Amino acid sequence: MMVTLEPRFDTAVRQEHAGRFGLTRSDQRFLLFALSALFAVRLLAMFWWPFTDSTEARYAEIARKMVETGDWITPQFDYGVPFWAKPPLHTWLSALGIKLFGVGAFGARVFIFAASLGVLSLLFTWVRQHRGADQALLVTTVLASSFMFFGASAFVMTDMVMVLGTTLSMIGFYNYMIDGPSRIAWGRWFFVGIAIGLMAKGPVALVITMFALGPWLAVTGHWRDLHGFPWLSGLLIAATLTLPWYILAEIKSPGFLHYFLLGEHFQRFVVPGWQGDLYGSGHEQPKGMIWFYASATFLPWSLFGLTLFPRAVSCISEMTGNDQGWHSYLALWVVAPLILFTPAANILPAYALPGLPAAAVLLVSLWAHVRGQPGWWTRSAIVVAIGFVGVAFLTLTILVRYQPGTVTGRSERALVTAAQSYDPDVQITYWGGRSFSAEFYTRGQVQFTERTATFDGFPDNGLRDAVAIPASIASKLAPFLAPRFDPAGRFGHRILFVEALDREVTR
């Protein structure tokens, strides 16, 4: 049965919903303190956490190469090798940070962090508009302290920038359908969000959005209101923001569109262990695993959701007509990426990230409707949950700073720093496959080999050399380096050998 909604969210209704979850002054002060503490911990982690192989280090190195080569059209997987897997918006943000703040973790991460703050700001403003300032403050804290969002908030990858786009689109669309005078402007912001998603990760952002909006329009009957939607101006905005780069990318690097649209957006998700990946390998998981990932990524708040689940389902269906479709809209927003990736053969936990903003809003809003004013136990549980996340990440961040080997075994920062302490111009050679973190921390001045013949050229290269060898085979390869090289310590699963100064090293 179609349910026709009123075009505006009445002020009295808004105040009623806002008043059902009032916070005391002490509650508000605690949440503001918690947000500030989470911000401080995440900012500290941006400096102290090293890039680890392979995801974050790979994207950071691609951004570094963009700045070094000055090619802002085609991201490069290696020098002269185009990176066709993703559009460049996240790379542009990291490259801009590196350009402004230098080659380092902060520069590569700072504008990704800004994107996450943009998501939080959008959500706070939206919830305050429709449910009041108290719910808005709690929603912001819940999202900021969820495991995946906190971790991804400054992680150099595509997903957080795409989430900024999908969040803007979903907020813009809802406000267009519900609000009055500014609805055309909100409709255009919907297309800006689509453009951000297309430039951050590609058509998958549009598909996720449509997976949420299509059923909601059908159930609520709001599809009748689309005749006034700013299709022409909105599509023009989206095309202006996206098509120039897609066209230039194909011209500059023929074959990009075929690989990106067919390979990355079809074969990756339907072919188990997809072997067509030019830049790695498929992440094969059991189908439906995305639902488990979603629950894990929203910890500790998914545990709160479990206590509401039996009553929440009936609440959403009952309130579809009389709450302006608010809860049904949020529920579909949450499950849209999960439905999309349920049959996918290759997934990662971050694929659930686009639904987390809505999950935070839905949890708080349903809790207010089902449980009403939070009691002592609810307040205590919230304090414990936020405190646990903050303390856990602070502990890991301190360990990374002072005991890096216990946490970051897949980063080459410590090894590169140790080698460069012998000679700032040391030439480092890795035995085995490629390490993106080694490339980033040496600014591209690193070699990779699996041939002992490479060692024969060291005496004549005019540089002091260092060699990083997996500990499991170090005893076999050490004789090929003797007697010119001395072991300089173990770093993660590698042992560093540094050329001794028993001969003159010329520059």
Coordinates of C-alpha atoms in Angstrom, one line a residue:
M1 CA 0.0 0.0 0.0
M2 CA 1.3 3.4 -0.9
V3 CA 1.6 6.0 1.8
T4 CA 1.6 9.6 0.8
L5 CA 3.6 11.9 3.1
E6 CA 3.2 15.6 3.9
P7 CA 5.8 17.7 2.1
R8 CA 7.1 19.3 5.3
F9 CA 8.3 18.0 8.7
D10 CA 6.1 20.0 11.1
T11 CA 7.9 22.0 13.8
A12 CA 5.8 20.6 16.5
V13 CA 6.6 17.0 15.4
R14 CA 10.3 17.9 15.3
Q15 CA 10.2 19.3 18.8
E16 CA 8.3 16.2 20.0
H17 CA 10.9 13.9 18.7
A18 CA 13.7 16.1 20.0
G19 CA 12.2 16.3 23.5
R20 CA 12.0 12.5 23.8
F21 CA 15.7 12.1 24.2
G22 CA 16.8 15.1 26.2
L23 CA 20.3 15.2 27.6
T24 CA 21.3 16.9 30.9
R25 CA 24.1 19.5 31.0
S26 CA 26.5 16.9 32.3
D27 CA 25.6 14.5 29.5
Q28 CA 26.3 17.2 27.0
R29 CA 29.6 18.1 28.6
F30 CA 30.6 14.5 28.6
L31 CA 29.8 13.9 24.9
L32 CA 31.6 17.1 23.9
F33 CA 34.6 16.0 26.0
A34 CA 34.4 12.5 24.4
L35 CA 34.4 14.0 20.9
S36 CA 37.4 16.2 21.8
A37 CA 39.3 13.3 23.2
L38 CA 38.6 11.1 20.2
F39 CA 39.7 14.0 17.9
A40 CA 42.9 14.3 19.9
V41 CA 43.7 10.6 19.8
R42 CA 43.0 10.4 16.0
L43 CA 45.1 13.4 15.4
L44 CA 48.0 11.9 17.4
A45 CA 47.6 8.6 15.5
M46 CA 47.8 10.5 12.2
F47 CA 51.4 11.4 13.1
W48 CA 52.5 8.2 14.9
W49 CA 50.9 5.4 13.0
P50 CA 53.1 4.4 10.1
F51 CA 51.8 3.4 6.7
T52 CA 51.4 -0.4 6.6
D53 CA 51.4 -2.6 3.5
S54 CA 49.6 -2.9 1.4
T55 CA 46.4 -0.8 1.2
E56 CA 47.2 2.5 2.9
A57 CA 50.8 2.5 1.9
R58 CA 49.9 1.8 -1.7
Y59 CA 47.5 4.8 -1.9
A60 CA 49.9 7.1 -0.1
E61 CA 52.7 6.1 -2.5
I62 CA 50.4 6.7 -5.5
A63 CA 49.7 10.2 -4.1
R64 CA 53.4 10.8 -3.5
K65 CA 54.2 9.9 -7.1
M66 CA 51.4 12.2 -8.3
V67 CA 53.2 15.1 -6.6
E68 CA 56.7 14.0 -7.7
T69 CA 55.8 13.5 -11.3
G70 CA 53.3 16.4 -11.5
D71 CA 50.8 14.2 -13.3
W72 CA 47.4 15.0 -11.7
I73 CA 45.3 13.3 -14.4
T74 CA 46.6 9.7 -14.2
P75 CA 47.4 8.2 -10.8
Q76 CA 50.5 5.9 -11.2
F77 CA 50.8 2.4 -9.7
D78 CA 54.5 2.6 -10.5
Y79 CA 56.5 5.1 -12.5
G80 CA 54.8 5.1 -16.0
V81 CA 52.3 2.5 -15.0
P82 CA 48.7 3.9 -14.7
F83 CA 46.5 3.0 -11.8
W84 CA 43.1 2.3 -13.3
A85 CA 41.4 0.7 -10.3
K86 CA 40.0 3.9 -8.7
P87 CA 39.2 7.5 -9.7
P88 CA 41.6 10.1 -8.3
L89 CA 39.6 12.3 -5.8
H90 CA 41.1 10.6 -2.7
T91 CA 44.5 10.7 -4.4
W92 CA 44.1 14.4 -5.1
L93 CA 43.3 15.0 -1.5
S94 CA 46.4 13.1 -0.2
A95 CA 48.6 14.6 -2.9
L96 CA 47.4 18.1 -2.0
G97 CA 48.3 17.4 1.7
I98 CA 51.7 16.1 0.7
K99 CA 52.2 19.2 -1.5
L100 CA 51.3 21.5 1.4
F101 CA 52.7 19.7 4.4
G102 CA 55.5 17.6 2.9
V103 CA 56.0 13.9 2.3
G104 CA 54.8 12.2 5.5
A105 CA 51.8 10.6 7.2
F106 CA 50.2 13.8 8.2
G107 CA 50.2 15.3 4.8
A108 CA 48.8 12.2 3.1
R109 CA 46.1 11.8 5.8
V110 CA 45.0 15.3 6.7
F111 CA 42.4 15.9 3.9
I112 CA 41.0 12.3 4.3
F113 CA 40.5 13.3 7.9
A114 CA 38.8 16.5 6.8
A115 CA 36.4 14.4 4.7
S116 CA 35.5 12.4 7.8
L117 CA 34.9 15.6 9.7
G118 CA 32.7 16.7 6.8
V119 CA 30.6 13.5 7.2
L120 CA 30.2 14.2 11.0
S121 CA 29.3 17.8 10.4
L122 CA 26.7 16.9 7.8
L123 CA 25.1 14.3 10.0
F124 CA 25.1 16.6 13.1
T125 CA 23.4 19.5 11.1
W126 CA 20.8 17.1 9.5
V127 CA 19.8 15.3 12.8
R128 CA 19.6 18.6 14.6
Q129 CA 17.3 19.9 11.9
H130 CA 14.9 16.9 12.2
R131 CA 15.4 15.5 15.7
G132 CA 17.0 18.2 17.8
A133 CA 20.4 19.1 19.1
D134 CA 20.6 16.4 21.8
Q135 CA 20.1 13.5 19.3
A136 CA 22.5 15.2 16.9
L137 CA 25.3 15.4 19.5
L138 CA 24.8 11.8 20.5
V139 CA 24.6 10.6 16.9
T140 CA 27.9 12.3 16.1
T141 CA 29.6 10.8 19.1
V142 CA 28.3 7.3 18.3
L143 CA 29.5 7.5 14.7
A144 CA 32.8 9.0 15.6
S145 CA 33.5 6.2 18.2
S146 CA 32.4 3.2 16.1
F147 CA 35.4 1.0 15.3
M148 CA 35.4 1.3 11.5
F149 CA 34.6 5.0 11.3
F150 CA 37.2 5.9 13.8
G151 CA 39.9 3.8 12.1
A152 CA 39.0 4.9 8.6
S153 CA 38.6 8.6 9.5
A154 CA 42.2 9.3 8.5
F155 CA 43.0 6.2 6.6
V156 CA 44.4 6.8 3.1
M157 CA 41.9 5.0 1.0
T158 CA 38.9 5.6 -1.2
D159 CA 36.1 4.7 1.1
M160 CA 35.8 7.7 3.5
V161 CA 35.7 10.2 0.6
M162 CA 33.0 8.1 -1.1
V163 CA 31.1 8.1 2.2
L164 CA 31.2 11.9 2.2
G165 CA 29.5 11.8 -1.2
T166 CA 26.9 9.2 -0.4
T167 CA 26.0 11.0 2.9
L168 CA 25.6 14.3 1.1
S169 CA 23.4 12.6 -1.5
M170 CA 21.2 10.9 1.0
I171 CA 20.8 14.0 3.2
G172 CA 20.1 16.1 0.1
F173 CA 17.5 13.8 -1.2
Y174 CA 15.6 13.5 2.0
N175 CA 15.6 17.2 2.6
Y176 CA 14.3 17.8 -0.9
M177 CA 11.4 15.4 -0.3
I178 CA 10.5 16.8 3.2
D179 CA 11.5 20.5 3.4
G180 CA 9.8 23.4 1.7
P181 CA 11.5 26.5 0.4
S182 CA 15.1 25.2 0.0
R183 CA 14.1 21.9 -1.6
I184 CA 15.5 22.7 -5.0
A185 CA 18.9 23.6 -3.5
W186 CA 18.9 20.3 -1.6
G187 CA 18.1 18.5 -4.8
R188 CA 21.2 19.9 -6.4
W189 CA 23.3 19.0 -3.5
F190 CA 22.2 15.4 -4.1
F191 CA 23.9 15.5 -7.5
V192 CA 27.0 17.1 -5.9
G193 CA 27.2 14.1 -3.6
I194 CA 26.8 11.7 -6.6
A195 CA 29.7 13.5 -8.3
I196 CA 31.9 13.1 -5.2
G197 CA 31.1 9.4 -5.1
L198 CA 31.8 9.0 -8.8
M199 CA 35.2 10.7 -8.4
A200 CA 36.0 8.9 -5.2
K201 CA 35.2 5.3 -6.1
G202 CA 33.1 5.2 -9.2
P203 CA 29.6 4.1 -10.2
V204 CA 29.3 1.9 -7.1
A205 CA 28.5 5.1 -5.1
L206 CA 25.6 5.7 -7.3
V207 CA 24.4 2.1 -7.1
I208 CA 24.5 2.1 -3.3
T209 CA 22.4 5.3 -3.3
M210 CA 19.8 4.0 -5.7
F211 CA 19.6 0.7 -3.7
A212 CA 18.4 2.8 -0.8
L213 CA 16.2 5.4 -2.6
G214 CA 14.4 3.1 -5.0
P215 CA 12.6 1.0 -2.4
W216 CA 11.9 4.0 -0.2
L217 CA 10.2 5.9 -3.0
A218 CA 8.1 2.9 -3.8
V219 CA 7.0 2.2 -0.2
T220 CA 6.3 5.9 0.7
G221 CA 4.8 7.0 -2.6
H222 CA 7.3 9.9 -2.8
W223 CA 8.1 9.0 -6.4
R224 CA 5.1 11.2 -7.3
D225 CA 7.2 14.2 -6.1
L226 CA 10.1 13.6 -8.4
H227 CA 8.5 15.6 -11.2
G228 CA 9.9 18.8 -9.6
F229 CA 13.3 17.3 -9.0
P230 CA 16.1 19.4 -10.5
W231 CA 17.1 16.8 -13.0
L232 CA 18.5 19.1 -15.7
S233 CA 20.5 21.4 -13.5
G234 CA 21.6 18.5 -11.2
L235 CA 22.8 16.2 -14.0
L236 CA 24.6 19.2 -15.5
I237 CA 26.4 19.7 -12.2
A238 CA 27.3 16.1 -11.9
A239 CA 28.5 15.9 -15.5
T240 CA 30.6 19.1 -15.1
L241 CA 32.3 17.7 -12.0
T242 CA 33.0 14.2 -13.4
L243 CA 33.1 13.8 -17.2
P244 CA 36.1 16.0 -17.9
W245 CA 38.4 13.7 -15.8
Y246 CA 36.9 10.5 -17.2
I247 CA 37.4 11.7 -20.7
L248 CA 40.9 12.9 -20.1
A249 CA 41.8 9.7 -18.3
E250 CA 40.7 7.5 -21.3
I251 CA 42.5 9.8 -23.8
K252 CA 45.7 9.8 -21.8
S253 CA 45.5 6.2 -20.9
P254 CA 43.5 4.2 -23.4
G255 CA 41.8 1.1 -21.9
F256 CA 41.0 2.7 -18.6
L257 CA 37.2 2.8 -19.0
H258 CA 37.0 -0.9 -20.1
Y259 CA 39.0 -2.1 -17.1
F260 CA 37.5 0.2 -14.6
L261 CA 33.8 -0.3 -15.6
L262 CA 33.9 -4.0 -16.5
G263 CA 36.7 -5.3 -14.3
E264 CA 36.4 -3.2 -11.1
H265 CA 32.6 -2.9 -11.1
F266 CA 31.5 -6.3 -12.4
Q267 CA 34.1 -9.0 -12.5
R268 CA 35.6 -8.1 -9.1
F269 CA 32.2 -8.8 -7.4
V270 CA 30.9 -11.8 -9.2
V271 CA 34.1 -13.8 -10.0
P272 CA 35.5 -15.6 -7.0
G273 CA 39.2 -14.9 -6.5
W274 CA 39.1 -12.6 -9.5
Q275 CA 42.5 -12.9 -11.3
G276 CA 42.0 -9.9 -13.6
D277 CA 43.1 -7.5 -10.9
L278 CA 46.1 -5.6 -12.3
Y279 CA 47.2 -4.3 -8.9
G280 CA 46.8 -7.2 -6.5
S281 CA 44.4 -10.0 -6.0
G282 CA 40.7 -10.5 -5.2
H283 CA 39.7 -10.7 -1.5
E284 CA 37.5 -13.8 -1.7
Q285 CA 35.1 -14.3 1.2
P286 CA 32.0 -16.4 1.7
K287 CA 28.9 -14.7 0.2
G288 CA 26.9 -12.8 2.7
M289 CA 30.0 -12.1 4.8
I290 CA 29.3 -8.3 4.5
W291 CA 26.6 -8.6 7.1
F292 CA 29.1 -9.9 9.7
Y293 CA 31.5 -7.2 8.7
A294 CA 28.8 -4.6 9.1
S295 CA 28.1 -5.7 12.7
A296 CA 31.8 -5.8 13.5
T297 CA 32.6 -2.4 12.0
F298 CA 29.8 -0.7 14.0
L299 CA 31.0 -2.1 17.3
P300 CA 30.5 -1.3 20.1
W301 CA 27.2 0.2 19.1
S302 CA 25.9 -2.8 17.2
L303 CA 25.6 -4.5 20.6
F304 CA 23.2 -1.7 21.6
G305 CA 21.3 -2.3 18.4
L306 CA 20.8 -6.0 19.3
T307 CA 18.9 -5.1 22.4
L308 CA 16.5 -3.0 20.2
F309 CA 16.2 -5.4 17.3
P310 CA 12.9 -7.2 18.0
R311 CA 11.0 -4.0 18.7
A312 CA 12.9 -1.9 16.1
V313 CA 11.7 -3.9 13.1
S314 CA 8.0 -3.4 14.0
C315 CA 8.7 0.2 14.9
I316 CA 10.1 1.0 11.5
S317 CA 7.2 -0.6 9.6
E318 CA 4.6 1.1 11.9
M319 CA 6.1 4.5 11.6
T320 CA 6.7 4.6 7.9
G321 CA 3.7 7.0 7.3
N322 CA 3.7 9.1 10.5
D323 CA 7.3 10.0 10.9
Q324 CA 7.9 11.3 7.4
G325 CA 9.5 8.0 6.4
W326 CA 12.5 8.8 8.7
H327 CA 13.1 5.4 10.1
S328 CA 12.4 3.5 6.9
Y329 CA 14.8 5.9 5.1
L330 CA 17.5 5.3 7.5
A331 CA 17.0 1.5 7.6
L332 CA 17.2 1.3 3.8
W333 CA 20.3 3.5 3.8
V334 CA 22.0 1.1 6.3
V335 CA 21.2 -2.1 4.4
A336 CA 21.8 -0.8 0.8
P337 CA 25.5 -1.5 0.7
L338 CA 24.9 -4.8 2.5
I339 CA 22.3 -6.0 -0.1
L340 CA 24.6 -4.9 -2.9
F341 CA 27.6 -6.8 -1.6
T342 CA 25.8 -9.9 -0.3
P343 CA 26.3 -11.9 -3.5
A344 CA 29.8 -10.3 -4.0
A345 CA 32.7 -12.8 -4.3
N346 CA 35.4 -10.3 -3.2
I347 CA 34.7 -7.9 -0.4
L348 CA 36.5 -6.0 2.4
P349 CA 35.1 -4.8 5.8
A350 CA 35.2 -1.2 4.6
Y351 CA 32.5 -1.9 2.0
A352 CA 30.0 -1.6 4.9
L353 CA 31.2 1.9 5.7
P354 CA 28.6 3.9 3.6
G355 CA 25.8 2.6 5.9
L356 CA 27.4 3.5 9.2
P357 CA 26.2 7.2 9.3
A358 CA 22.6 6.0 8.9
A359 CA 23.2 3.2 11.4
A360 CA 24.2 5.8 14.1
V361 CA 21.2 8.0 13.4
L362 CA 18.8 5.0 13.3
L363 CA 20.2 3.5 16.6
V364 CA 19.8 6.8 18.5
S365 CA 16.4 7.7 17.0
L366 CA 14.9 4.2 17.6
W367 CA 16.3 4.2 21.1
A368 CA 14.6 7.5 21.8
H369 CA 11.3 6.2 20.4
V370 CA 11.4 2.7 22.0
R371 CA 13.2 3.5 25.3
G372 CA 12.6 7.2 25.7
Q373 CA 14.7 9.2 28.1
P374 CA 18.0 7.4 28.8
G375 CA 18.2 6.0 32.4
W376 CA 21.2 5.4 34.6
W377 CA 22.1 2.1 33.0
T378 CA 21.9 3.4 29.5
R379 CA 24.1 6.4 30.4
S380 CA 26.6 4.2 32.1
A381 CA 26.7 1.8 29.1
I382 CA 27.3 4.7 26.7
V383 CA 30.2 6.0 28.9
V384 CA 31.8 2.6 29.0
A385 CA 31.4 2.1 25.2
I386 CA 32.9 5.4 24.3
G387 CA 35.6 5.0 27.0
F388 CA 36.5 1.6 25.7
V389 CA 37.0 2.7 22.1
G390 CA 39.0 5.8 23.2
V391 CA 41.3 3.9 25.6
A392 CA 41.8 1.0 23.1
F393 CA 42.9 3.3 20.3
L394 CA 45.0 5.5 22.6
T395 CA 46.8 2.4 23.9
L396 CA 47.5 1.1 20.3
T397 CA 48.7 4.6 19.3
I398 CA 51.1 4.7 22.3
L399 CA 52.4 1.2 21.5
V400 CA 52.9 2.2 17.9
R401 CA 55.0 5.2 19.1
Y402 CA 57.1 3.4 21.7
Q403 CA 56.9 -0.3 20.9
P404 CA 56.3 -0.3 17.1
G405 CA 57.2 -3.9 16.6
T406 CA 54.3 -5.1 18.7
V407 CA 51.7 -3.5 16.5
T408 CA 53.0 -2.5 13.0
G409 CA 54.8 -5.6 11.7
R410 CA 53.8 -4.8 8.1
S411 CA 55.4 -1.3 8.0
E412 CA 58.9 -0.6 6.7
R413 CA 59.2 2.8 8.4
A414 CA 61.4 1.6 11.2
L415 CA 63.7 -0.4 8.9
V416 CA 64.1 2.5 6.5
T417 CA 64.8 4.9 9.3
A418 CA 67.4 2.6 10.7
A419 CA 69.1 2.2 7.3
Q420 CA 69.1 6.0 6.8
S421 CA 70.7 6.6 10.2
Y422 CA 73.9 5.0 8.7
D423 CA 73.8 7.2 5.7
P424 CA 71.0 9.5 4.5
D425 CA 71.7 8.6 0.9
V426 CA 71.8 4.8 1.6
Q427 CA 70.5 2.7 -1.3
I428 CA 68.1 0.1 0.1
T429 CA 67.4 -3.1 -1.7
Y430 CA 64.6 -5.5 -0.6
W431 CA 64.7 -9.2 -1.3
G432 CA 61.3 -10.4 -2.5
G433 CA 58.1 -8.7 -3.6
R434 CA 57.2 -5.0 -3.6
S435 CA 56.6 -3.1 -0.4
F436 CA 54.7 0.2 -0.8
S437 CA 55.6 1.4 2.6
A438 CA 59.3 1.0 1.8
E439 CA 58.7 3.0 -1.4
F440 CA 56.9 5.8 0.4
Y441 CA 59.5 6.1 3.2
T442 CA 62.4 6.1 0.8
R443 CA 60.5 8.5 -1.6
G444 CA 60.7 5.9 -4.4
Q445 CA 64.5 5.3 -3.9
V446 CA 64.3 1.6 -3.2
Q447 CA 65.0 -1.5 -5.2
F448 CA 63.4 -5.0 -5.2
T449 CA 65.2 -8.1 -6.3
E450 CA 65.1 -11.9 -6.1
R451 CA 68.4 -12.4 -7.8
T452 CA 71.7 -12.8 -5.9
A453 CA 73.4 -11.4 -8.9
T454 CA 72.1 -8.0 -7.9
F455 CA 74.5 -8.0 -5.0
D456 CA 77.5 -8.2 -7.3
G457 CA 76.9 -4.7 -8.5
F458 CA 77.0 -3.1 -5.0
P459 CA 80.7 -2.4 -4.9
D460 CA 80.6 -0.3 -8.0
N461 CA 77.5 1.7 -7.6
G462 CA 79.2 4.6 -5.7
L463 CA 76.7 4.4 -2.8
R464 CA 76.5 2.8 0.6
D465 CA 74.1 -0.1 0.4
A466 CA 71.6 -1.8 2.7
V467 CA 69.7 -5.0 2.1
A468 CA 66.4 -6.1 3.8
I469 CA 66.0 -9.9 3.7
P470 CA 63.1 -12.0 5.2
A471 CA 64.3 -13.5 8.4
S472 CA 63.2 -17.0 7.2
I473 CA 65.9 -17.0 4.5
A474 CA 68.5 -14.7 5.9
S475 CA 70.9 -17.5 6.8
K476 CA 70.8 -18.6 3.2
L477 CA 71.5 -15.2 1.6
A478 CA 73.9 -13.8 4.2
P479 CA 76.9 -15.6 2.6
F480 CA 76.3 -13.7 -0.6
L481 CA 76.6 -10.4 1.3
A482 CA 79.6 -11.4 3.4
P483 CA 82.0 -10.0 4.3
R484 CA 81.1 -6.5 3.2
F485 CA 77.7 -6.3 5.0
D486 CA 76.9 -6.5 8.7
P487 CA 73.5 -7.3 10.3
A488 CA 71.9 -4.1 11.7
G489 CA 68.9 -5.6 13.5
R490 CA 65.6 -7.3 12.9
F491 CA 62.6 -5.2 11.9
G492 CA 59.3 -7.1 11.8
H493 CA 59.9 -10.2 9.6
R494 CA 63.0 -8.7 7.9
I495 CA 66.7 -8.5 8.9
L496 CA 68.6 -5.4 7.8
F497 CA 72.2 -5.7 6.5
V498 CA 74.2 -2.6 6.0
E499 CA 77.4 -2.2 4.1
A500 CA 80.4 -1.7 6.4
L501 CA 82.7 1.3 5.9
D502 CA 85.8 -0.8 5.3
R503 CA 86.2 0.8 1.8
E504 CA 85.8 4.2 0.4
V505 CA 82.3 5.0 -0.7
T506 CA 82.3 7.6 -3.4
R507 CA 79.4 9.9 -4.2

